[in-house]
């Protein structure tokens, strides 16, 4: 499954529909569909919000599914951002008053996915990751 | 995403059905804010019909928990799917918003 997305948040609906269709073809369990949808949304919204493209985001999303492994690749034309090192760990233990709003998306990705790899090429971020199919 | 609220049982019970994502989290926030009752009136979010929530929706849950606390009221959630429960736990939300099996347990758990 491959998609090219722009800056409009309405693109999220298109991506979710494409993931659902692909997941059905590939026979993914419900929990895996949820996880892949979540991770893609978190990463794509990050680029749309913080990429600095001013309405001209170009985000390429590719998802492949083998017998036992799902692989995700995302590349974008935003500012350099390595989710492994450039995002602080969010507060997940404090009281309601102490919790800050936001910062959870990248934390969810880092926790839920395996083999997360980032590289920067001229003008583009490239991020890859995997998760078991079952 | 659809929200329906009912405040006949001493707490506001809000049922959320469908998906909450970055595209509709603002509607989710407005709907929950509109359902907040009088000072001291707690809220239960019934997620039995919720198929998906991302960090954009979690952010709203935290904002509503903060608003309710300022009104001396509590927030609880119930009927989470396994995936939504996992997201709650990874985010540490289960430590600030009690999670119950169903609305009945949530209402009694809140001491209502």
mmCIF file of C-alpha atoms in Angstrom:
data_model
loop_
_atom_site.group_PDB
_atom_site.id
_atom_site.type_symbol
_atom_site.label_atom_id
_atom_site.label_comp_id
_atom_site.label_asym_id
_atom_site.label_seq_id
_atom_site.Cartn_x
_atom_site.Cartn_y
_atom_site.Cartn_z
ATOM 1 C CA UNK A 1 0.000 0.000 0.000
ATOM 2 C CA UNK A 2 1.414 3.381 -1.006
ATOM 3 C CA UNK A 3 -0.049 6.846 -0.510
ATOM 4 C CA UNK A 4 1.089 10.392 -1.200
ATOM 5 C CA UNK A 5 -0.389 12.840 1.291
ATOM 6 C CA UNK A 6 -0.495 16.638 1.423
ATOM 7 C CA UNK A 7 -0.975 19.080 4.299
ATOM 8 C CA UNK A 8 -4.759 18.855 4.774
ATOM 9 C CA UNK A 9 -5.957 16.941 7.828
ATOM 10 C CA UNK A 10 -8.795 15.544 5.729
ATOM 11 C CA UNK A 11 -6.056 13.332 4.264
ATOM 12 C CA UNK A 12 -6.172 11.344 7.514
ATOM 13 C CA UNK A 13 -9.566 9.897 6.546
ATOM 14 C CA UNK A 14 -8.210 8.804 3.179
ATOM 15 C CA UNK A 15 -5.207 7.171 4.841
ATOM 16 C CA UNK A 16 -7.375 5.351 7.418
ATOM 17 C CA UNK A 17 -9.641 4.032 4.647
ATOM 18 C CA UNK A 18 -6.637 2.804 2.656
ATOM 19 C CA UNK A 19 -5.181 1.063 5.723
ATOM 20 C CA UNK A 20 -8.529 -0.637 6.484
ATOM 21 C CA UNK A 21 -8.812 -1.908 2.924
ATOM 22 C CA UNK A 22 -5.222 -3.169 2.841
ATOM 23 C CA UNK A 23 -5.586 -4.785 6.291
ATOM 24 C CA UNK A 24 -8.671 -6.654 5.139
ATOM 25 C CA UNK A 25 -6.884 -7.950 2.038
ATOM 26 C CA UNK A 26 -3.940 -9.089 4.175
ATOM 27 C CA UNK A 27 -6.025 -10.569 6.991
ATOM 28 C CA UNK A 28 -4.589 -8.519 9.854
ATOM 29 C CA UNK A 29 -6.085 -8.994 13.343
ATOM 30 C CA UNK A 30 -8.096 -6.024 14.686
ATOM 31 C CA UNK A 31 -5.418 -5.057 17.204
ATOM 32 C CA UNK A 32 -2.809 -4.784 14.472
ATOM 33 C CA UNK A 33 -5.080 -2.643 12.282
ATOM 34 C CA UNK A 34 -5.587 -0.306 15.243
ATOM 35 C CA UNK A 35 -1.855 -0.100 15.921
ATOM 36 C CA UNK A 36 -0.861 0.620 12.315
ATOM 37 C CA UNK A 37 -3.606 3.247 11.961
ATOM 38 C CA UNK A 38 -2.514 4.901 15.194
ATOM 39 C CA UNK A 39 1.190 4.990 14.382
ATOM 40 C CA UNK A 40 0.612 6.363 10.878
ATOM 41 C CA UNK A 41 -1.752 9.049 12.153
ATOM 42 C CA UNK A 42 0.637 10.165 14.898
ATOM 43 C CA UNK A 43 3.575 10.448 12.520
ATOM 44 C CA UNK A 44 1.673 12.090 9.668
ATOM 45 C CA UNK A 45 0.048 14.664 11.987
ATOM 46 C CA UNK A 46 3.473 15.474 13.398
ATOM 47 C CA UNK A 47 4.735 16.288 9.906
ATOM 48 C CA UNK A 48 1.593 18.297 9.058
ATOM 49 C CA UNK A 49 1.858 20.263 12.322
ATOM 50 C CA UNK A 50 5.600 20.693 12.849
ATOM 51 C CA UNK A 51 7.141 20.050 9.424
ATOM 52 C CA UNK A 52 7.212 23.728 8.511
ATOM 53 C CA UNK A 53 6.079 23.160 4.915
ATOM 54 C CA UNK A 54 3.388 25.870 5.206
ATOM 55 C CA UNK A 55 0.690 23.921 3.428
ATOM 56 C CA UNK A 56 3.024 22.190 0.992
ATOM 57 C CA UNK A 57 3.766 18.944 2.804
ATOM 58 C CA UNK A 58 4.694 15.941 0.687
ATOM 59 C CA UNK A 59 4.362 12.811 2.773
ATOM 60 C CA UNK A 60 4.914 9.364 1.241
ATOM 61 C CA UNK A 61 3.556 6.412 3.207
ATOM 62 C CA UNK A 62 4.295 2.801 2.270
ATOM 63 C CA UNK A 63 3.047 -0.233 4.170
ATOM 64 C CA UNK A 64 4.021 -3.790 3.256
ATOM 65 C CA UNK A 65 2.781 -7.001 4.810
ATOM 66 C CA UNK A 66 4.552 -10.387 4.705
ATOM 67 C CA UNK A 67 3.570 -13.659 6.384
ATOM 68 C CA UNK A 68 4.633 -12.524 9.826
ATOM 69 C CA UNK A 69 5.781 -8.893 9.648
ATOM 70 C CA UNK A 70 4.363 -5.488 8.736
ATOM 71 C CA UNK A 71 6.811 -2.819 7.582
ATOM 72 C CA UNK A 72 6.080 0.897 7.483
ATOM 73 C CA UNK A 73 8.097 3.571 5.677
ATOM 74 C CA UNK A 74 7.323 7.279 5.843
ATOM 75 C CA UNK A 75 9.248 10.026 4.123
ATOM 76 C CA UNK A 76 8.489 13.750 4.130
ATOM 77 C CA UNK A 77 9.869 17.094 3.024
ATOM 78 C CA UNK A 78 9.642 18.712 6.477
ATOM 79 C CA UNK A 79 12.350 20.069 8.716
ATOM 80 C CA UNK A 80 14.794 17.465 10.057
ATOM 81 C CA UNK A 81 13.095 15.558 12.861
ATOM 82 C CA UNK A 82 14.287 12.285 14.384
ATOM 83 C CA UNK A 83 11.436 10.996 16.577
ATOM 84 C CA UNK A 84 13.894 8.738 18.388
ATOM 85 C CA UNK A 85 16.049 11.561 19.710
ATOM 86 C CA UNK A 86 14.387 14.921 18.997
ATOM 87 C CA UNK A 87 11.210 14.432 21.061
ATOM 88 C CA UNK A 88 11.294 14.525 24.871
ATOM 89 C CA UNK A 89 9.737 11.679 26.854
ATOM 90 C CA UNK A 90 6.288 12.853 27.977
ATOM 91 C CA UNK A 91 5.264 12.897 31.626
ATOM 92 C CA UNK A 92 3.237 9.694 32.155
ATOM 93 C CA UNK A 93 3.225 9.411 35.932
ATOM 94 C CA UNK A 94 2.210 12.755 37.438
ATOM 95 C CA UNK A 95 -1.169 13.922 38.713
ATOM 96 C CA UNK A 96 -3.871 15.453 36.486
ATOM 97 C CA UNK A 97 -2.602 18.974 37.254
ATOM 98 C CA UNK A 98 0.996 18.053 36.416
ATOM 99 C CA UNK A 99 0.316 16.344 33.106
ATOM 100 C CA UNK A 100 1.152 18.344 30.021
ATOM 101 C CA UNK A 101 -1.176 18.250 27.077
ATOM 102 C CA UNK A 102 0.524 16.670 24.078
ATOM 103 C CA UNK A 103 3.773 14.874 23.366
ATOM 104 C CA UNK A 104 2.156 11.439 23.516
ATOM 105 C CA UNK A 105 2.117 10.628 19.815
ATOM 106 C CA UNK A 106 5.813 9.925 19.383
ATOM 107 C CA UNK A 107 5.872 8.095 22.727
ATOM 108 C CA UNK A 108 3.131 5.760 21.448
ATOM 109 C CA UNK A 109 5.078 5.111 18.239
ATOM 110 C CA UNK A 110 8.330 4.392 20.074
ATOM 111 C CA UNK A 111 6.574 2.041 22.500
ATOM 112 C CA UNK A 112 4.363 0.164 20.046
ATOM 113 C CA UNK A 113 6.724 -0.348 17.104
ATOM 114 C CA UNK A 114 9.956 -2.307 16.615
ATOM 115 C CA UNK A 115 13.145 -1.564 14.658
ATOM 116 C CA UNK A 116 12.422 2.160 14.363
ATOM 117 C CA UNK A 117 15.081 3.723 12.146
ATOM 118 C CA UNK A 118 15.556 7.318 11.068
ATOM 119 C CA UNK A 119 17.774 8.848 8.438
ATOM 120 C CA UNK A 120 17.972 12.317 6.959
ATOM 121 C CA UNK A 121 18.676 12.776 3.284
ATOM 122 C CA UNK A 122 18.931 16.173 1.621
ATOM 123 C CA UNK A 123 15.549 17.836 2.162
ATOM 124 C CA UNK A 124 13.759 14.717 3.395
ATOM 125 C CA UNK A 125 13.180 12.665 6.533
ATOM 126 C CA UNK A 126 12.990 8.873 6.162
ATOM 127 C CA UNK A 127 11.529 6.742 8.907
ATOM 128 C CA UNK A 128 11.065 2.962 8.886
ATOM 129 C CA UNK A 129 9.671 0.536 11.460
ATOM 130 C CA UNK A 130 8.120 -2.895 11.815
ATOM 131 C CA UNK A 131 5.556 -4.717 13.922
ATOM 132 C CA UNK A 132 4.563 -8.404 14.077
ATOM 133 C CA UNK A 133 1.510 -9.291 12.006
ATOM 134 C CA UNK A 134 -0.109 -11.206 14.867
ATOM 135 C CA UNK B 1 -17.913 9.934 15.801
ATOM 136 C CA UNK B 2 -21.164 10.418 17.721
ATOM 137 C CA UNK B 3 -21.660 11.480 21.318
ATOM 138 C CA UNK B 4 -24.785 11.018 23.402
ATOM 139 C CA UNK B 5 -25.026 12.093 27.026
ATOM 140 C CA UNK B 6 -27.344 11.156 29.873
ATOM 141 C CA UNK B 7 -27.225 12.632 33.360
ATOM 142 C CA UNK B 8 -30.048 10.787 35.048
ATOM 143 C CA UNK B 9 -27.856 8.673 37.354
ATOM 144 C CA UNK B 10 -25.965 11.283 39.379
ATOM 145 C CA UNK B 11 -23.116 11.486 36.862
ATOM 146 C CA UNK B 12 -23.014 12.518 33.240
ATOM 147 C CA UNK B 13 -22.595 9.370 31.162
ATOM 148 C CA UNK B 14 -21.254 10.179 27.696
ATOM 149 C CA UNK B 15 -21.274 7.421 25.083
ATOM 150 C CA UNK B 16 -18.743 7.906 22.299
ATOM 151 C CA UNK B 17 -19.313 5.850 19.162
ATOM 152 C CA UNK B 18 -16.988 5.565 16.155
ATOM 153 C CA UNK B 19 -13.488 7.014 15.757
ATOM 154 C CA UNK B 20 -11.739 9.923 17.460
ATOM 155 C CA UNK B 21 -8.726 11.059 15.461
ATOM 156 C CA UNK B 22 -6.832 14.208 14.577
ATOM 157 C CA UNK B 23 -9.512 15.179 12.077
ATOM 158 C CA UNK B 24 -12.415 15.253 14.551
ATOM 159 C CA UNK B 25 -10.766 15.695 17.976
ATOM 160 C CA UNK B 26 -12.024 19.288 18.070
ATOM 161 C CA UNK B 27 -15.640 18.091 17.713
ATOM 162 C CA UNK B 28 -14.980 15.508 20.443
ATOM 163 C CA UNK B 29 -13.687 18.284 22.720
ATOM 164 C CA UNK B 30 -16.630 20.591 22.036
ATOM 165 C CA UNK B 31 -19.103 17.751 22.594
ATOM 166 C CA UNK B 32 -17.572 16.765 25.921
ATOM 167 C CA UNK B 33 -17.281 20.354 27.133
ATOM 168 C CA UNK B 34 -20.958 20.860 26.312
ATOM 169 C CA UNK B 35 -21.832 17.763 28.367
ATOM 170 C CA UNK B 36 -20.034 18.917 31.524
ATOM 171 C CA UNK B 37 -22.617 19.349 34.248
ATOM 172 C CA UNK B 38 -22.854 21.414 37.403
ATOM 173 C CA UNK B 39 -19.941 21.811 39.825
ATOM 174 C CA UNK B 40 -19.259 18.498 41.510
ATOM 175 C CA UNK B 41 -21.034 16.439 38.845
ATOM 176 C CA UNK B 42 -18.697 13.694 37.659
ATOM 177 C CA UNK B 43 -18.490 12.279 34.141
ATOM 178 C CA UNK B 44 -18.143 8.745 32.811
ATOM 179 C CA UNK B 45 -16.926 8.236 29.252
ATOM 180 C CA UNK B 46 -18.454 5.028 27.919
ATOM 181 C CA UNK B 47 -16.126 3.812 25.157
ATOM 182 C CA UNK B 48 -17.954 0.570 24.379
ATOM 183 C CA UNK B 49 -18.768 1.827 20.881
ATOM 184 C CA UNK B 50 -15.426 3.541 20.320
ATOM 185 C CA UNK B 51 -13.327 1.708 17.748
ATOM 186 C CA UNK B 52 -10.319 4.049 17.649
ATOM 187 C CA UNK B 53 -8.669 6.896 19.536
ATOM 188 C CA UNK B 54 -5.300 8.533 18.864
ATOM 189 C CA UNK B 55 -3.235 10.968 20.924
ATOM 190 C CA UNK B 56 -5.395 13.823 19.580
ATOM 191 C CA UNK B 57 -8.338 12.248 21.438
ATOM 192 C CA UNK B 58 -6.278 11.434 24.535
ATOM 193 C CA UNK B 59 -5.316 15.086 24.689
ATOM 194 C CA UNK B 60 -9.042 15.945 24.877
ATOM 195 C CA UNK B 61 -9.610 13.374 27.652
ATOM 196 C CA UNK B 62 -6.815 15.019 29.664
ATOM 197 C CA UNK B 63 -8.193 18.520 29.066
ATOM 198 C CA UNK B 64 -11.665 17.417 30.217
ATOM 199 C CA UNK B 65 -10.152 15.705 33.298
ATOM 200 C CA UNK B 66 -8.427 18.993 34.146
ATOM 201 C CA UNK B 67 -11.653 20.994 33.665
ATOM 202 C CA UNK B 68 -13.658 18.585 35.830
ATOM 203 C CA UNK B 69 -11.051 18.663 38.579
ATOM 204 C CA UNK B 70 -11.345 22.443 38.722
ATOM 205 C CA UNK B 71 -15.096 21.915 39.216
ATOM 206 C CA UNK B 72 -14.486 19.415 42.033
ATOM 207 C CA UNK B 73 -15.728 16.585 39.840
ATOM 208 C CA UNK B 74 -14.147 13.370 38.611
ATOM 209 C CA UNK B 75 -13.713 11.693 35.254
ATOM 210 C CA UNK B 76 -13.828 7.931 34.703
ATOM 211 C CA UNK B 77 -13.805 5.781 31.574
ATOM 212 C CA UNK B 78 -15.353 2.379 30.978
ATOM 213 C CA UNK B 79 -15.781 -0.429 28.447
ATOM 214 C CA UNK B 80 -12.402 0.019 26.736
ATOM 215 C CA UNK B 81 -11.392 -2.327 23.932
ATOM 216 C CA UNK B 82 -8.060 -4.102 24.402
ATOM 217 C CA UNK B 83 -6.355 -1.694 21.975
ATOM 218 C CA UNK B 84 -7.737 1.436 23.625
ATOM 219 C CA UNK B 85 -6.803 0.076 27.047
ATOM 220 C CA UNK B 86 -3.237 -0.459 25.789
ATOM 221 C CA UNK B 87 -3.050 3.128 24.522
ATOM 222 C CA UNK B 88 -4.360 4.357 27.886
ATOM 223 C CA UNK B 89 -1.725 2.353 29.735
ATOM 224 C CA UNK B 90 1.209 3.379 27.519
ATOM 225 C CA UNK B 91 0.172 7.003 27.992
ATOM 226 C CA UNK B 92 -0.122 6.572 31.753
ATOM 227 C CA UNK B 93 -3.743 7.749 31.609
ATOM 228 C CA UNK B 94 -4.931 4.747 33.642
ATOM 229 C CA UNK B 95 -3.080 6.314 36.591
ATOM 230 C CA UNK B 96 -5.076 9.560 36.477
ATOM 231 C CA UNK B 97 -8.437 8.469 35.021
ATOM 232 C CA UNK B 98 -9.917 5.313 36.609
ATOM 233 C CA UNK B 99 -10.882 2.587 34.135
ATOM 234 C CA UNK B 100 -13.970 0.451 34.797
ATOM 235 C CA UNK B 101 -15.501 -2.578 33.094
ATOM 236 C CA UNK B 102 -18.891 -0.913 32.446
ATOM 237 C CA UNK B 103 -20.997 2.120 33.327
ATOM 238 C CA UNK B 104 -22.488 0.442 36.408
ATOM 239 C CA UNK B 105 -19.062 -0.205 37.911
ATOM 240 C CA UNK B 106 -17.923 3.276 36.958
ATOM 241 C CA UNK B 107 -20.880 4.945 38.705
ATOM 242 C CA UNK B 108 -20.389 2.876 41.874
ATOM 243 C CA UNK B 109 -16.596 3.325 41.650
ATOM 244 C CA UNK B 110 -17.062 7.091 41.647
ATOM 245 C CA UNK B 111 -19.083 6.674 44.850
ATOM 246 C CA UNK B 112 -22.368 7.792 43.307
#
